[in-house]
């Protein structure tokens, strides 16, 4: 009789463990979407699977490629503000001006109610609209 009870308890643990592991904060979507090609966005929206603790939410933006230089050391984009959504499941990065043409990488860190900090990265490509005049975003110096 001990074996069936042990097997039942083990099976129950197997059903609960995936739910515990899935409780961590995850990015479920973004705008621009990962790997998308868009015309110079002026904001970036991140949407999470659960409410995040505002004090733990952070994001950085870096340009990792530009026309004529497909791949180079990341150049940090500065001068943007981050706003948490009222539902605490979204964060919007508001840029002072649309991003210049090139490949951009967004890195994020956030924690949900379980307080475990999770992080992730995605990239997208920005292009300049035909006939548009844009100025390059301020870049943080590397070094």
Coordinates of C-alpha atoms in Angstrom, one line a residue:
X1 CA 0.0 0.0 0.0
X2 CA 2.9 2.4 0.5
X3 CA 3.9 2.3 -3.1
X4 CA 0.6 3.4 -4.5
X5 CA 0.5 6.4 -2.0
X6 CA 4.0 7.3 -3.0
X7 CA 3.2 7.1 -6.7
X8 CA 0.1 9.2 -6.2
X9 CA 2.0 11.9 -4.3
X10 CA 4.8 11.9 -6.9
X11 CA 2.2 12.2 -9.7
X12 CA 0.5 15.1 -7.9
X13 CA 3.9 16.9 -7.5
X14 CA 4.4 16.4 -11.3
X15 CA 1.2 18.3 -11.9
X16 CA 2.0 21.2 -9.6
X17 CA 5.7 21.7 -10.4
X18 CA 5.1 22.9 -14.0
X19 CA 2.7 25.5 -12.7
X20 CA 5.2 26.8 -10.2
X21 CA 7.9 27.0 -12.9
X22 CA 5.5 28.8 -15.3
X23 CA 4.8 31.5 -12.6
X24 CA 7.9 33.5 -13.5
X25 CA 7.5 36.7 -15.4
X26 CA 7.7 36.2 -19.2
X27 CA 7.5 38.7 -22.1
X28 CA 4.5 37.5 -24.1
X29 CA 4.6 40.2 -26.9
X30 CA 6.2 43.4 -27.9
X31 CA 5.6 46.2 -30.4
X32 CA 7.7 46.2 -32.5
X33 CA 7.6 42.4 -32.5
X34 CA 10.8 40.4 -32.2
X35 CA 12.5 40.1 -35.6
X36 CA 10.1 42.6 -37.2
X37 CA 11.0 45.3 -39.8
X38 CA 9.3 48.6 -39.0
X39 CA 9.6 52.2 -39.9
X40 CA 11.5 54.1 -37.1
X41 CA 9.3 53.5 -34.0
X42 CA 8.9 56.3 -31.5
X43 CA 7.8 53.9 -28.8
X44 CA 8.4 50.3 -27.8
X45 CA 5.8 48.3 -25.9
X46 CA 6.5 45.3 -23.8
X47 CA 3.7 43.0 -22.5
X48 CA 4.2 40.5 -19.7
X49 CA 2.2 37.4 -18.7
X50 CA 1.6 38.8 -15.2
X51 CA 1.7 42.0 -13.3
X52 CA 5.3 43.1 -12.6
X53 CA 6.7 44.9 -9.6
X54 CA 7.4 48.4 -11.0
X55 CA 10.6 48.9 -9.0
X56 CA 12.1 45.7 -10.7
X57 CA 11.2 46.6 -14.3
X58 CA 14.1 47.8 -16.4
X59 CA 14.8 48.1 -20.1
X60 CA 17.7 49.1 -22.3
X61 CA 17.8 49.8 -26.0
X62 CA 21.0 49.4 -28.1
X63 CA 21.7 49.8 -31.8
X64 CA 23.6 46.7 -33.0
X65 CA 23.7 47.3 -36.7
X66 CA 23.2 50.2 -39.1
X67 CA 23.1 50.7 -42.9
X68 CA 26.7 50.0 -44.1
X69 CA 27.6 48.3 -40.8
X70 CA 25.6 45.1 -40.4
X71 CA 27.2 44.2 -37.1
X72 CA 29.0 46.4 -34.6
X73 CA 29.4 46.7 -30.9
X74 CA 26.1 47.7 -29.3
X75 CA 25.6 51.4 -28.9
X76 CA 23.2 52.3 -26.1
X77 CA 20.2 54.4 -27.0
X78 CA 19.6 57.0 -24.2
X79 CA 17.0 59.7 -23.6
X80 CA 13.9 57.6 -23.4
X81 CA 11.4 57.2 -20.6
X82 CA 9.7 54.1 -19.3
X83 CA 6.1 54.0 -18.2
X84 CA 4.3 51.0 -16.5
X85 CA 0.7 50.3 -17.6
X86 CA -2.1 50.6 -15.2
X87 CA -2.5 46.8 -15.2
X88 CA 1.3 46.5 -14.4
X89 CA 1.5 43.9 -17.2
X90 CA 2.9 46.3 -19.8
X91 CA 5.8 48.8 -20.0
X92 CA 6.1 51.4 -22.7
X93 CA 9.5 52.9 -23.7
X94 CA 8.8 56.5 -25.0
X95 CA 11.6 57.7 -27.3
X96 CA 12.4 61.4 -27.8
X97 CA 12.5 60.8 -31.5
X98 CA 11.9 57.8 -33.8
X99 CA 14.8 55.3 -33.9
X100 CA 17.2 55.6 -36.8
X101 CA 17.5 52.9 -39.5
X102 CA 19.3 49.9 -38.2
X103 CA 19.0 46.8 -36.0
X104 CA 18.0 47.5 -32.4
X105 CA 18.2 45.2 -29.4
X106 CA 15.8 45.6 -26.4
X107 CA 16.9 43.9 -23.1
X108 CA 14.5 43.8 -20.2
X109 CA 14.4 42.7 -16.6
X110 CA 11.3 42.4 -14.4
X111 CA 10.0 40.4 -11.4
X112 CA 6.4 39.4 -10.7
X113 CA 4.8 38.5 -7.4
X114 CA 7.2 35.6 -6.8
X115 CA 10.0 38.3 -6.8
X116 CA 12.3 36.2 -9.1
X117 CA 13.9 38.6 -11.5
X118 CA 13.6 37.3 -15.1
X119 CA 15.2 38.9 -18.2
X120 CA 15.2 38.6 -21.9
X121 CA 16.3 40.2 -25.2
X122 CA 14.8 40.7 -28.6
X123 CA 15.8 42.5 -31.8
X124 CA 14.0 44.3 -34.6
X125 CA 15.0 46.3 -37.6
X126 CA 14.0 49.9 -38.0
X127 CA 13.9 51.7 -41.4
X128 CA 13.5 55.3 -42.4
X129 CA 10.2 56.1 -44.2
X130 CA 10.7 57.3 -47.7
X131 CA 11.0 61.1 -47.7
X132 CA 11.3 61.3 -43.9
X133 CA 14.0 63.4 -42.3
X134 CA 15.3 62.0 -39.0
X135 CA 18.1 62.8 -36.7
X136 CA 20.2 60.1 -35.1
X137 CA 19.4 59.2 -31.5
X138 CA 21.8 60.1 -28.8
X139 CA 24.1 57.2 -28.1
X140 CA 25.9 56.5 -24.8
X141 CA 29.7 56.3 -25.2
X142 CA 31.2 52.9 -25.1
X143 CA 34.5 52.5 -23.3

